mmCIF file of C-alpha atoms and ligand atoms in Angstrom:
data_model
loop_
_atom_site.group_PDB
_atom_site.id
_atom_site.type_symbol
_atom_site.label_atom_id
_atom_site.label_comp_id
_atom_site.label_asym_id
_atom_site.label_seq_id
_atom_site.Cartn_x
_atom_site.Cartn_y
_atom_site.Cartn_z
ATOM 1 C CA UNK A 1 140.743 -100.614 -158.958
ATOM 2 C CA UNK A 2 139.773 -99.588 -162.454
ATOM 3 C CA UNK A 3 136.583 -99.036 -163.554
ATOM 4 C CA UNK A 4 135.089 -98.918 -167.484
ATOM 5 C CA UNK A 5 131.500 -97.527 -166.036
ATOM 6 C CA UNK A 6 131.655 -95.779 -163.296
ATOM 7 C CA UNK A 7 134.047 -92.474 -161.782
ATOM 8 C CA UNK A 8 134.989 -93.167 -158.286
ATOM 9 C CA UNK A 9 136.777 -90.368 -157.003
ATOM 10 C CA UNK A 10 137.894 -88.971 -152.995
ATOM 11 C CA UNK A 11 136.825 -85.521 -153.373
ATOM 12 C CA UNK A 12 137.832 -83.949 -149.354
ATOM 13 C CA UNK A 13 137.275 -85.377 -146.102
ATOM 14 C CA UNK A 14 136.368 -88.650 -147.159
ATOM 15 C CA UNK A 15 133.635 -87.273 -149.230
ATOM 16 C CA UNK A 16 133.508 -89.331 -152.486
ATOM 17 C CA UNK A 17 131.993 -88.928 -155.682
ATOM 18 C CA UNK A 18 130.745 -91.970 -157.689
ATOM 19 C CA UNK A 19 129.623 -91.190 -161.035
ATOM 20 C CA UNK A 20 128.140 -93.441 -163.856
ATOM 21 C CA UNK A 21 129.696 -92.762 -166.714
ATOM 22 C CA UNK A 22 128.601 -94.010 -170.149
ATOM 23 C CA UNK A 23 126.992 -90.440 -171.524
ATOM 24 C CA UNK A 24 126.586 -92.123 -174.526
ATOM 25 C CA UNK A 25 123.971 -94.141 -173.506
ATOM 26 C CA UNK A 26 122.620 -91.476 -170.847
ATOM 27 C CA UNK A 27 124.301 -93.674 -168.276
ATOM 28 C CA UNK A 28 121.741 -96.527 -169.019
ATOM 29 C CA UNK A 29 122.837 -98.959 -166.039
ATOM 30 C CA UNK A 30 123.602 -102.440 -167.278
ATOM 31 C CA UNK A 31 124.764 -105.367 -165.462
ATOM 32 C CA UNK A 32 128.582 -104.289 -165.705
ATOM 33 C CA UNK A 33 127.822 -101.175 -164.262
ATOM 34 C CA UNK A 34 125.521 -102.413 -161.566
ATOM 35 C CA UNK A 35 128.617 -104.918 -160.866
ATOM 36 C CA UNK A 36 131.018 -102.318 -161.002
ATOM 37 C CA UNK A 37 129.080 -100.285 -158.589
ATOM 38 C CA UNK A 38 128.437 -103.107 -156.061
ATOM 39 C CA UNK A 39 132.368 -103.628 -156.427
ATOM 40 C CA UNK A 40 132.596 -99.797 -155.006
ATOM 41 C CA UNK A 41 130.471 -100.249 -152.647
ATOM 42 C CA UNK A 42 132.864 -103.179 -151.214
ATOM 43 C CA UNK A 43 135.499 -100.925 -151.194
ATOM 44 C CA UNK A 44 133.969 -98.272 -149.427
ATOM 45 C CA UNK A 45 132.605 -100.424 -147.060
ATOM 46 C CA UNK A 46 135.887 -101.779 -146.269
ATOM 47 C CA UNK A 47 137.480 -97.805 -146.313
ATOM 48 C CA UNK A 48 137.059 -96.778 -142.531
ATOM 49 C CA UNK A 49 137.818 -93.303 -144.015
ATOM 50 C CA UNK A 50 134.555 -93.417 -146.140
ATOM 51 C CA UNK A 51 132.198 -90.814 -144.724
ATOM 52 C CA UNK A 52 130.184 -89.804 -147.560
ATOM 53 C CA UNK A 53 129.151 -90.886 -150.764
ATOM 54 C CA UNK A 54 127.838 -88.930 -154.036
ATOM 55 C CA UNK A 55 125.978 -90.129 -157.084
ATOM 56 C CA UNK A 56 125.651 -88.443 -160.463
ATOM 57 C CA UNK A 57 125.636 -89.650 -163.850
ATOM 58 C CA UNK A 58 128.266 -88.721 -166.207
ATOM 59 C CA UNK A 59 127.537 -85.294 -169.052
ATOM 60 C CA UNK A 60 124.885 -82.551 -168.445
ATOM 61 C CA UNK A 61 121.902 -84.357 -170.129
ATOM 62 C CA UNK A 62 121.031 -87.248 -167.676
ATOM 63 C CA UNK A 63 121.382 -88.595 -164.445
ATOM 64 C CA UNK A 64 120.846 -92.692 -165.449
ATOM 65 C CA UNK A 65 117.790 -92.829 -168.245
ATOM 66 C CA UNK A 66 117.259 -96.520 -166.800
ATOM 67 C CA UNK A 67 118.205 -99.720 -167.142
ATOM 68 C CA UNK A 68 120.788 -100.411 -170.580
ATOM 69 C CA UNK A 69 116.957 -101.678 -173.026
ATOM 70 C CA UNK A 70 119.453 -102.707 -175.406
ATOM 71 C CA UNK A 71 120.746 -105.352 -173.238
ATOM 72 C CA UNK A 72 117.895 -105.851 -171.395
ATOM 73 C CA UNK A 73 115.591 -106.722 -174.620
ATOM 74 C CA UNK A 74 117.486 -110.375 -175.003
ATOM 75 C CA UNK A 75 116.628 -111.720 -171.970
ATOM 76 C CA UNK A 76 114.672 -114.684 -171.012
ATOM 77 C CA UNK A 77 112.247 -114.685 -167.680
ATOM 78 C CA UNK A 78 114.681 -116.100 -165.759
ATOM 79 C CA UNK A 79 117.446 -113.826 -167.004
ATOM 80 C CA UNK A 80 115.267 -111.121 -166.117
ATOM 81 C CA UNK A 81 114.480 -112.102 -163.071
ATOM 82 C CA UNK A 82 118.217 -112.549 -162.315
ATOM 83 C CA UNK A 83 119.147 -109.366 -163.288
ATOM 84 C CA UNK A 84 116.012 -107.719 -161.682
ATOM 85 C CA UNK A 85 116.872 -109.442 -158.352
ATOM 86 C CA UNK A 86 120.495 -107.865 -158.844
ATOM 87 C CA UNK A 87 120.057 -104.418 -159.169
ATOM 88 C CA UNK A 88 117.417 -104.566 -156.145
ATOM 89 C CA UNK A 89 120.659 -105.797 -153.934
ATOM 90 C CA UNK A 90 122.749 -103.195 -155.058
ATOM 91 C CA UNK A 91 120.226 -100.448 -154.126
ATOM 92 C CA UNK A 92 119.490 -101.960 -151.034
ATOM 93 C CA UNK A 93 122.995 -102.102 -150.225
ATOM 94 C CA UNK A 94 122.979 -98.128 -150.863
ATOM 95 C CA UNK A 95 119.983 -97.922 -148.467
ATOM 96 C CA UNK A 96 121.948 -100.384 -145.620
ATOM 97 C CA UNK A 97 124.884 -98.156 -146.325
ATOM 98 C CA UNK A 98 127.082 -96.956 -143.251
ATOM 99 C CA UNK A 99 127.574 -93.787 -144.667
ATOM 100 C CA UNK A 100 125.105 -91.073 -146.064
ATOM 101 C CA UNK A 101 124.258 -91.495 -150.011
ATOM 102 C CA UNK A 102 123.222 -88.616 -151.533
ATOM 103 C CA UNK A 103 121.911 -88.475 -155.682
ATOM 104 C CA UNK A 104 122.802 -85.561 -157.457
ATOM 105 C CA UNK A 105 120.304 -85.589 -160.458
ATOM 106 C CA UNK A 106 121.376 -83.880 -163.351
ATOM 107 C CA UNK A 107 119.356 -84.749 -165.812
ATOM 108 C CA UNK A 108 116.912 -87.912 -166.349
ATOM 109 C CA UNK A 109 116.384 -90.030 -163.613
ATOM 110 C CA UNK A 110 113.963 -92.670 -165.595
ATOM 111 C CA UNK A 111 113.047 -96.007 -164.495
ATOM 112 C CA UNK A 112 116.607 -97.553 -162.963
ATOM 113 C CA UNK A 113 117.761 -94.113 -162.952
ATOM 114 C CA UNK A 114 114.649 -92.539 -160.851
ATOM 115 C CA UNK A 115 114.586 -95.986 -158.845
ATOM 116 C CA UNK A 116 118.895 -95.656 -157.865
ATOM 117 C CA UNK A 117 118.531 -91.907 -157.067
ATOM 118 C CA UNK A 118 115.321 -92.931 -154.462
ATOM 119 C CA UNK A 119 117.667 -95.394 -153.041
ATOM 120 C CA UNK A 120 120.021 -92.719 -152.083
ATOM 121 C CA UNK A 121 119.401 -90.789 -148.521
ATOM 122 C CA UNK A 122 118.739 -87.257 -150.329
ATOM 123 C CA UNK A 123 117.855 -86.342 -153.521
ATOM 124 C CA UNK A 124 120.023 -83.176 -154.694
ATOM 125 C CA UNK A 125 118.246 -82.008 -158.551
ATOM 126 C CA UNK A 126 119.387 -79.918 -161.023
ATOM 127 C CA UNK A 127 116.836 -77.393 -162.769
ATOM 128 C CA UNK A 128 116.561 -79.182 -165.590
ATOM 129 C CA UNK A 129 116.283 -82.503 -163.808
ATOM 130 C CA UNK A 130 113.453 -85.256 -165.075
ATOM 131 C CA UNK A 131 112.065 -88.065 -162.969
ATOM 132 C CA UNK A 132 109.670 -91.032 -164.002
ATOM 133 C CA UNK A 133 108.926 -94.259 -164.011
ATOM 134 C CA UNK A 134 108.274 -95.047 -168.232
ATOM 135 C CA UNK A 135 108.800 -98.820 -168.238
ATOM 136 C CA UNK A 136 105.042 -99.325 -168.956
ATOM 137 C CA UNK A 137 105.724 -98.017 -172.299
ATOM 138 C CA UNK A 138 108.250 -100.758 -172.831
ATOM 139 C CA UNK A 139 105.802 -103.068 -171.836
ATOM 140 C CA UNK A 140 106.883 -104.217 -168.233
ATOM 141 C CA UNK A 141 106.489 -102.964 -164.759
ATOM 142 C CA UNK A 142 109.312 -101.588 -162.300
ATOM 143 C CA UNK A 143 111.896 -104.031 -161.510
ATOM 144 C CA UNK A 144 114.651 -102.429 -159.434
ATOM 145 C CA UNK A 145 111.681 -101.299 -156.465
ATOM 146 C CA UNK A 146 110.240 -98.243 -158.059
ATOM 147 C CA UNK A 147 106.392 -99.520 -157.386
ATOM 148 C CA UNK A 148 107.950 -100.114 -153.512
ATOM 149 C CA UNK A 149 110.017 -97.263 -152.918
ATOM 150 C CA UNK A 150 107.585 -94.479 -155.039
ATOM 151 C CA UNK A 151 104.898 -95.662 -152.835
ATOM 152 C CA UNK A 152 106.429 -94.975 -149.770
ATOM 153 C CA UNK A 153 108.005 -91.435 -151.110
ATOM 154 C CA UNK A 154 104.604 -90.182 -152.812
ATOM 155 C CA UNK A 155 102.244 -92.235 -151.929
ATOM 156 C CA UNK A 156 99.730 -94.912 -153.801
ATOM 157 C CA UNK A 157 97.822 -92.381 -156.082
ATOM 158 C CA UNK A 158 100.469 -90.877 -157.472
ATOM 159 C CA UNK A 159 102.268 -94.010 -157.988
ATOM 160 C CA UNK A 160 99.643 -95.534 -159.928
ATOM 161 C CA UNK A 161 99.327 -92.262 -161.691
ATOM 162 C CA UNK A 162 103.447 -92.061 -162.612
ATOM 163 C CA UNK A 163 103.308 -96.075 -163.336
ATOM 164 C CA UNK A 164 100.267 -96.273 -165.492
ATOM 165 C CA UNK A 165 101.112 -93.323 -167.603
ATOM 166 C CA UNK A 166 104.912 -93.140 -167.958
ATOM 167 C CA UNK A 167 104.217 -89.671 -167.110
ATOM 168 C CA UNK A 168 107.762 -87.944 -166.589
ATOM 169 C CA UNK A 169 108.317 -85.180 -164.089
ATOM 170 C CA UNK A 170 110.069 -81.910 -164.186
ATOM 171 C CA UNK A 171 112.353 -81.045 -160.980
ATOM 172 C CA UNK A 172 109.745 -79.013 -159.324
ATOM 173 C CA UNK A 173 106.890 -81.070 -159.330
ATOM 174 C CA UNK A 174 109.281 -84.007 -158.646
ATOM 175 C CA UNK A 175 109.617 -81.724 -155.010
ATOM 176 C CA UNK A 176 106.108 -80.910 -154.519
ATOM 177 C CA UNK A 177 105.570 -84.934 -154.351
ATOM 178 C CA UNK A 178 108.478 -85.148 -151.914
ATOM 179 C CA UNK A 179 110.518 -86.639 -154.254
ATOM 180 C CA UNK A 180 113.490 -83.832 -154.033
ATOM 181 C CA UNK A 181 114.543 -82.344 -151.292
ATOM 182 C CA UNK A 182 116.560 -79.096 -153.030
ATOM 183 C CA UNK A 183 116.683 -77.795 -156.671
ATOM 184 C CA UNK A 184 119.934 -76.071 -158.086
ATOM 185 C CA UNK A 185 120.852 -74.950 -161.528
ATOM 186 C CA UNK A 186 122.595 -77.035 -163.080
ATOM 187 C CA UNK A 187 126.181 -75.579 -163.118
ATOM 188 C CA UNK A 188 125.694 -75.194 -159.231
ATOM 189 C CA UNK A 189 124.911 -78.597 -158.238
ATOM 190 C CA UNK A 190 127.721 -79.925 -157.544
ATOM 191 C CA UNK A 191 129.148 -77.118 -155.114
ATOM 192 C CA UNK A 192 126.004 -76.930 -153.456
ATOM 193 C CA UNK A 193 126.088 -80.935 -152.931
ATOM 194 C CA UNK A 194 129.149 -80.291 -152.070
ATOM 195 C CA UNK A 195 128.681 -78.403 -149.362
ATOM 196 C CA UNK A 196 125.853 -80.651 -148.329
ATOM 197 C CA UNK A 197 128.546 -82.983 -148.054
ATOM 198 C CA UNK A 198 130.947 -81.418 -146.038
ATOM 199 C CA UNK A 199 127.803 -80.181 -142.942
ATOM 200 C CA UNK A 200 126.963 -83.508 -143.135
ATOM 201 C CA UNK A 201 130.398 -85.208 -142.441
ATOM 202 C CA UNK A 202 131.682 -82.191 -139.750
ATOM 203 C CA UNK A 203 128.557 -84.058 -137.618
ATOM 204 C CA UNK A 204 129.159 -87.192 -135.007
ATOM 205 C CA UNK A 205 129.454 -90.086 -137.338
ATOM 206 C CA UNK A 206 128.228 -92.361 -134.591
ATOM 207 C CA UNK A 207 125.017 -90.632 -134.744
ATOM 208 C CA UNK A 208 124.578 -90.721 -138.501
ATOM 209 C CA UNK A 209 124.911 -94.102 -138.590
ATOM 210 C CA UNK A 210 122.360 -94.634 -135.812
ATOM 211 C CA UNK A 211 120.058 -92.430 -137.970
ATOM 212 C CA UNK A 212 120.247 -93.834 -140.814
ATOM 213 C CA UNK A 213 119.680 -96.970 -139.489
ATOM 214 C CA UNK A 214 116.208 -95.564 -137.635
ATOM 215 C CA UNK A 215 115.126 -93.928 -140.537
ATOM 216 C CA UNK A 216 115.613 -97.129 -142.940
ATOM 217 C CA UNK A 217 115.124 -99.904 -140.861
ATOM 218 C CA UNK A 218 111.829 -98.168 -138.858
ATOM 219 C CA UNK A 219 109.471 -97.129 -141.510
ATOM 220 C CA UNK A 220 108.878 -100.904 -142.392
ATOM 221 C CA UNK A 221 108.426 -101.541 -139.120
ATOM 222 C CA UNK A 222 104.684 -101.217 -136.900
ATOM 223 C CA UNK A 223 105.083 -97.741 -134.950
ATOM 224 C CA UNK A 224 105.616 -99.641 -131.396
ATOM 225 C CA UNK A 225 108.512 -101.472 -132.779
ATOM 226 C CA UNK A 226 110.448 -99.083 -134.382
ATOM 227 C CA UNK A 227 110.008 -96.662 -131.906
ATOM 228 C CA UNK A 228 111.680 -99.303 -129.007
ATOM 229 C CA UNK A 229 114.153 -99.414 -131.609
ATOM 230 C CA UNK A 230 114.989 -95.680 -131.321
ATOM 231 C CA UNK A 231 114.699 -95.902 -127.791
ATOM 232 C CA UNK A 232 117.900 -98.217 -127.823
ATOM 233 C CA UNK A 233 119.992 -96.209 -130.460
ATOM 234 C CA UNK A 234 119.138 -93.738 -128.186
ATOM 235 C CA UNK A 235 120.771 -95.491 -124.856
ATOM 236 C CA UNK A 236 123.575 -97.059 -126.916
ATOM 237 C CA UNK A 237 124.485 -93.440 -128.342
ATOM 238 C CA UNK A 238 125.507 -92.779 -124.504
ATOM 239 C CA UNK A 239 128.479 -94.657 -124.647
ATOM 240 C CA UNK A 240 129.930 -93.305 -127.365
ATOM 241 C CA UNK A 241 132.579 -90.025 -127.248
ATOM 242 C CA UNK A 242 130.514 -88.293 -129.407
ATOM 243 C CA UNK A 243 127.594 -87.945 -126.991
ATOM 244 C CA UNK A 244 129.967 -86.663 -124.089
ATOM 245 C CA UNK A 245 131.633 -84.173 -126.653
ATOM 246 C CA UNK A 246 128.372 -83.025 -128.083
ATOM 247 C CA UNK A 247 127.518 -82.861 -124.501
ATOM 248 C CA UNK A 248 130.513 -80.770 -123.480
ATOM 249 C CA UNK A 249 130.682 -78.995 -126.050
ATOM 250 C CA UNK A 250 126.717 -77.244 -125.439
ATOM 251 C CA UNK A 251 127.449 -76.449 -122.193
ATOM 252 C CA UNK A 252 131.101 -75.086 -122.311
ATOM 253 C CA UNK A 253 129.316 -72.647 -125.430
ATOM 254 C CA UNK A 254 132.204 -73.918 -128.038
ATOM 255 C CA UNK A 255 131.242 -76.077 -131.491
ATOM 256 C CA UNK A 256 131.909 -79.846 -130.895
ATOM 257 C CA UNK A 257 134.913 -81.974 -132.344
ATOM 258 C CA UNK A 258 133.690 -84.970 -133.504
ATOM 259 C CA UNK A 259 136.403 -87.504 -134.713
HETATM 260 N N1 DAK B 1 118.946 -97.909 -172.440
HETATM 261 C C1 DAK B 1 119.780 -97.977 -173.503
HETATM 262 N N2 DAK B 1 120.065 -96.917 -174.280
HETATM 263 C C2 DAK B 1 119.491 -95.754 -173.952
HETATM 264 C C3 DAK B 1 118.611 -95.603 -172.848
HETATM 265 C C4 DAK B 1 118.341 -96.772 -172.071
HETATM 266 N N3 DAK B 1 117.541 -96.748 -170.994
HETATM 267 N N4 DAK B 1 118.189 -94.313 -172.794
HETATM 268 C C5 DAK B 1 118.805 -93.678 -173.841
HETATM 269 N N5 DAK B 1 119.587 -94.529 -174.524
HETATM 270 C C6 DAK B 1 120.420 -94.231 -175.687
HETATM 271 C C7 DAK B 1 119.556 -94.003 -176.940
HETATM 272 O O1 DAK B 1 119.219 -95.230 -177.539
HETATM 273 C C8 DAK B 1 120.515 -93.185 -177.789
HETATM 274 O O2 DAK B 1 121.461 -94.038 -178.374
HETATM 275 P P1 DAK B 1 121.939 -93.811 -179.910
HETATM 276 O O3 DAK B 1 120.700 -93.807 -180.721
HETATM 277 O O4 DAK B 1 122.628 -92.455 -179.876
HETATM 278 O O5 DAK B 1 122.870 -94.949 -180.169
HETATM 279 C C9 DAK B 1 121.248 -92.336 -176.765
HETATM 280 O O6 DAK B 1 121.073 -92.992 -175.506
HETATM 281 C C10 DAK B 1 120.666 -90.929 -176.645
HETATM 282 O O7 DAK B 1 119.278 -91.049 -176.384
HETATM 283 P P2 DAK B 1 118.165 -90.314 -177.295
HETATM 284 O O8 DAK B 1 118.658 -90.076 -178.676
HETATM 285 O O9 DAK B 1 116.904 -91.087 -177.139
HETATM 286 O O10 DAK B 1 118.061 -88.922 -176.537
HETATM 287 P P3 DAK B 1 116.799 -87.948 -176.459
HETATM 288 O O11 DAK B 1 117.285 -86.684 -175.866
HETATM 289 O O12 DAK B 1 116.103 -87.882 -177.782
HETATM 290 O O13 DAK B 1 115.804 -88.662 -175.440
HETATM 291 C C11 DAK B 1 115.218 -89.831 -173.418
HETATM 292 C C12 DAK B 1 116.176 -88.820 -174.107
HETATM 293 C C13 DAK B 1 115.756 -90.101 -171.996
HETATM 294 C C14 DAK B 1 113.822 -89.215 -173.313
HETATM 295 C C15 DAK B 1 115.142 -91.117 -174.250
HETATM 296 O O14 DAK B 1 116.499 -91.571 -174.510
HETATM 297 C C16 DAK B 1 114.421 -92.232 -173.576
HETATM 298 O O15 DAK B 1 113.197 -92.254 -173.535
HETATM 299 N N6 DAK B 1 115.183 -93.210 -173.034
HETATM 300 C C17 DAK B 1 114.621 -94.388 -172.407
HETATM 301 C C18 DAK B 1 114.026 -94.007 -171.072
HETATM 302 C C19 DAK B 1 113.386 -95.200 -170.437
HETATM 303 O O16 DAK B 1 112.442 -95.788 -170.965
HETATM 304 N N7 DAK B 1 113.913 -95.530 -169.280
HETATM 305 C C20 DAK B 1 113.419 -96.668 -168.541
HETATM 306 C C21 DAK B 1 114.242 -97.829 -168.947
HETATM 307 S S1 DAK B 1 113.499 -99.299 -168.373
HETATM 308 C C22 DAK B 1 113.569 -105.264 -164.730
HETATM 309 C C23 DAK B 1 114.777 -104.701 -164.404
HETATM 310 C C24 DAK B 1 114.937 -103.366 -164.497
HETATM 311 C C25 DAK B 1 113.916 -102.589 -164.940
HETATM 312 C C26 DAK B 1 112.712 -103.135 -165.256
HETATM 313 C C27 DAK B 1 112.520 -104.469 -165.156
HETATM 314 N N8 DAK B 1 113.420 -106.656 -164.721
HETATM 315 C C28 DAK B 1 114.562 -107.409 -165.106
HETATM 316 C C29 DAK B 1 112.142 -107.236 -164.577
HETATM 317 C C30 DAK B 1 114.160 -101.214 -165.157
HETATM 318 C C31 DAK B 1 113.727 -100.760 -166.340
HETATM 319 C C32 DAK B 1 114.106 -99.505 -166.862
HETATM 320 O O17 DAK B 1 114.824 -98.735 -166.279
#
C-alpha cells in the first residue's frame, strides 16, 4: 500500500509504527491523511499479526498541530460537518481498536493533534511536548471530540478553562491533569515507547483485548452495568489458553508463554 501522509512501518513483534508525516505543515491532519489513516487501520485490522500500534508525527517539532486550517477555511457547514463527523470515526475506530494504541507526542499536540493522541490508549510525551485545545482562537469549538474526551480525562473545569482560553500546555502540567502518563526527552522517546511496546505485547493478547474493551466500552456505561460487563469478560477469559497458561505458569514458579 503506499501512502503520501502517513509512515506505516512493522517495527518487531508485530509492533508497528504509524507516523503522520507532512513536517511541513506540523503534520496538520487533513482529509487525505485522516483517509489514509482509516485505510491503515483496515489493514491492521485485517493483519492477525497486528499486536501493537504507535503514533507519532513526522520531525522533532510537532506531534499533529491540528486539523490542515488551510483546507479547512473553505468549507461550507455541511462540509464541515462532513469532515467533522469523519475524523470522529477514525478516532473512534482507534479507541474500538483490537490492539493497544499508544501516542508518542513529540511536539504539539493542538486541537486534532491533542484530540488523536487522547484517542490513543496511552499517552507517551516528549519533554518538549505541547498540548491544547486553541480552536477558539480560530473561531470554532472542538470538532474531532476534544470537549468529550478532555472532559472525561481532566475533568469539566479544566476543560472549560483549556477551551475558553486556547491555553496550551507544557508536558508536565499536561501529566499533572492526567493527560500523560510518562515524560521522556525527546531523543529517548521512541526507545522508551518502544519498550512500552514490547511489555505490552509479551502479555496474553486475549486479555488485552478484553481490557481494552472494559476500559472503553465501561466508563460510558452506569457503574452496575459495566461492572456485569466485567464480570463476563471475566468468565469468558476462562476458556481461553491464556488463562490456563497464566494459571500454570504461577504455580509451576516459571514466566508464562502466551501465543
Ligand atoms: N494547519 C495548517 N497549517 C499549519 C497548521 C495547521 N493546523 N499548524 C501549522 N501549520 C503550518 C504553518 O502555516 C506554517 O506553514 P508555512 O507558513 O511555513 O507555509 C508551518 O506549518 C509552520 O508553522 P509556524 O510557522 O506557525 O510554526 P511556529 O513554530 O511559529 O508555530 C504553532 C507553531 C503550532 C504554535 C503554530 O503553527 C500554530 O499555532 N498552529 C496552529 C495550531 C492550531 O490552531 N491548531 C488547531 C487547529 S484547529 C471541525 C473539525 C476539526 C476541528 C475543528 C472543527 N469541524 C469540521 C467542525 C479541529 C480543529 C483544529 O484542529
Amino acid at each position: 500500500m503506499r501512502y503520501q501522509h502517513i509512515l506505516l512501518e512493522p517495527i518487531e513483534a508485530g509492533v508497528v509504527r504509524l507516523t503522520i508525516n507532512r513536517p511541513k505543515v506540523l503534520n496538520a491532519l487533513n482529509r487525505a491523511t485522516l483517509e489514509e489513516i482509516d485505510q491503515a487501520l483496515d489493514l491492521l485490522e485485517a493483519n492477525k499479526n497486528t499486536r501493537l500500534l504507535l503514533i507519532t508525527g513526522a520531525g522533532d517539532k510537532a506531534f499533529v498541530a491540528g486539523a490542515d486550517i488551510e483546507e479547512m477555511r473553505q468549507l461550507n457547514s455541511l462540509e464541515a460537518k462532513a469532515f467533522s463527523a469523519f475524523g470522529l470515526g477514525v478516532l473512534r475506530r482507534l479507541e474500538n481498536a483490537t490492539f493497544p494504541v499508544i501516542a508518542l507526542v513529540n511536539g504539539f499536540a493542538l486541537g486534532g493533534g491533542c484530540e488523536l493522541a487522547m484517542s490513543c490508549d496511552l499517552i507517551l510525551a516528549s519533554d518538549n511536548s505541547k498540548f491544547g485545545q486553541p480552536e477558539i482562537n480560530l473561531g470554532i469549538p472542538p470538532g474531532f471530540g476534544g470537549s468529550q474526551r478532555l472532559t472525561r480525562l481532566v475533568g469539566r473545569p479544566m476543560t472549560l478553562e483549556l477551551l475558553y482560553t486556547g491555553r496550551i500546555l507544557g508536558a508536565e502540567e499536561a501529566q499533572r491533569f492526567g493527560l500523560v502518563n510518562h515524560i521522556f526527552p525527546q531523543e529517548s522517546l521512541m526507545t522508551k515507547g518502544m519498550e512500552m511496546a514490547l511489555d505490552i505485547v509479551s502479555k496474553s493478547r486475549t486479555s488485552l483485548q478484553l481490557i481494552k474493551q472494559l476500559v472503553q466500552r465501561g466508563q460510558d456505561l452506569p457503574l452496575d452495568n459495566a461492572c456485569i460487563m466485567e464480570s463476563d469478560q471475566f468468565g469468558l477469559s476462562f476458556s481461553s489458553p491464556d488463562q490456563t497458561e497464566g494459571m500454570a505458569a504461577f504455580l509451576e514458579k516459571r514466566a508464562p508463554n502466551f501465543n
